[in-house]
């Protein structure tokens, strides 16, 4: 499974997760779209950590 996501703060209001999830399902892709909401001082570490965990791509807001 591929994992993609949105990173920023705040992101709880974003419509990106359901939009992307619907697209993945419609295309038959084995993928998930998740949100990451780090504090500003942890953003760089969160991006590095996401890459280390194999997150395939991030949108940044």
Short mmCIF file of C-alpha atoms in Angstrom, two decimals:
data_model
loop_
_atom_site.label_atom_id
_atom_site.label_comp_id
_atom_site.label_asym_id
_atom_site.label_seq_id
_atom_site.Cartn_x
_atom_site.Cartn_y
_atom_site.Cartn_z
CA UNK A 1 0.00 0.00 0.00
CA UNK A 2 1.23 3.48 -0.87
CA UNK A 3 0.75 6.22 1.71
CA UNK A 4 0.44 9.88 0.80
CA UNK A 5 -0.48 12.79 3.00
CA UNK A 6 -1.01 16.40 3.87
CA UNK A 7 1.28 18.08 6.38
CA UNK A 8 0.61 21.42 8.03
CA UNK A 9 -1.05 22.98 11.02
CA UNK A 10 -3.99 23.07 11.16
CA UNK A 11 -5.17 20.45 8.66
CA UNK A 12 -8.21 19.03 10.44
CA UNK A 13 -10.58 21.03 8.23
CA UNK A 14 -9.02 19.85 4.96
CA UNK A 15 -11.11 18.08 2.36
CA UNK A 16 -7.98 16.54 0.82
CA UNK A 17 -8.20 13.17 2.61
CA UNK A 18 -11.71 12.21 1.45
CA UNK A 19 -11.05 13.65 -2.02
CA UNK A 20 -7.85 11.64 -2.50
CA UNK A 21 -9.31 8.50 -0.92
CA UNK A 22 -12.26 8.63 -3.35
CA UNK A 23 -9.86 9.01 -6.26
CA UNK A 24 -7.75 6.07 -5.15
CA UNK A 25 -10.85 3.91 -4.78
CA UNK A 26 -12.25 4.94 -8.16
CA UNK A 27 -8.94 4.08 -9.81
CA UNK A 28 -8.54 0.82 -7.91
CA UNK A 29 -5.32 1.97 -6.27
CA UNK A 30 -4.03 0.45 -3.05
CA UNK A 31 -3.26 3.78 -1.37
CA UNK A 32 -4.17 5.89 1.64
CA UNK A 33 -4.08 9.65 2.21
CA UNK A 34 -3.48 10.78 5.78
CA UNK A 35 -2.87 14.03 7.62
CA UNK A 36 0.13 15.04 9.69
CA UNK A 37 -0.27 18.03 12.01
CA UNK A 38 3.08 18.74 13.70
CA UNK A 39 3.86 21.79 15.76
CA UNK A 40 5.85 24.36 13.77
CA UNK A 41 9.10 23.50 15.56
CA UNK A 42 8.68 19.80 14.66
CA UNK A 43 7.73 20.22 10.98
CA UNK A 44 11.17 19.42 9.56
CA UNK A 45 11.50 16.33 11.75
CA UNK A 46 7.99 15.22 10.77
CA UNK A 47 8.83 15.45 7.06
CA UNK A 48 12.05 13.49 7.59
CA UNK A 49 10.18 10.95 9.70
CA UNK A 50 7.49 10.53 7.06
CA UNK A 51 10.16 9.83 4.45
CA UNK A 52 11.88 7.36 6.78
CA UNK A 53 8.55 5.54 7.19
CA UNK A 54 8.12 5.24 3.43
CA UNK A 55 5.44 7.88 2.87
CA UNK A 56 5.34 8.18 -0.93
CA UNK A 57 4.52 11.89 -1.05
CA UNK A 58 3.29 14.88 0.91
CA UNK A 59 1.34 18.01 0.13
CA UNK A 60 2.44 20.91 2.34
CA UNK A 61 0.12 23.63 3.57
#
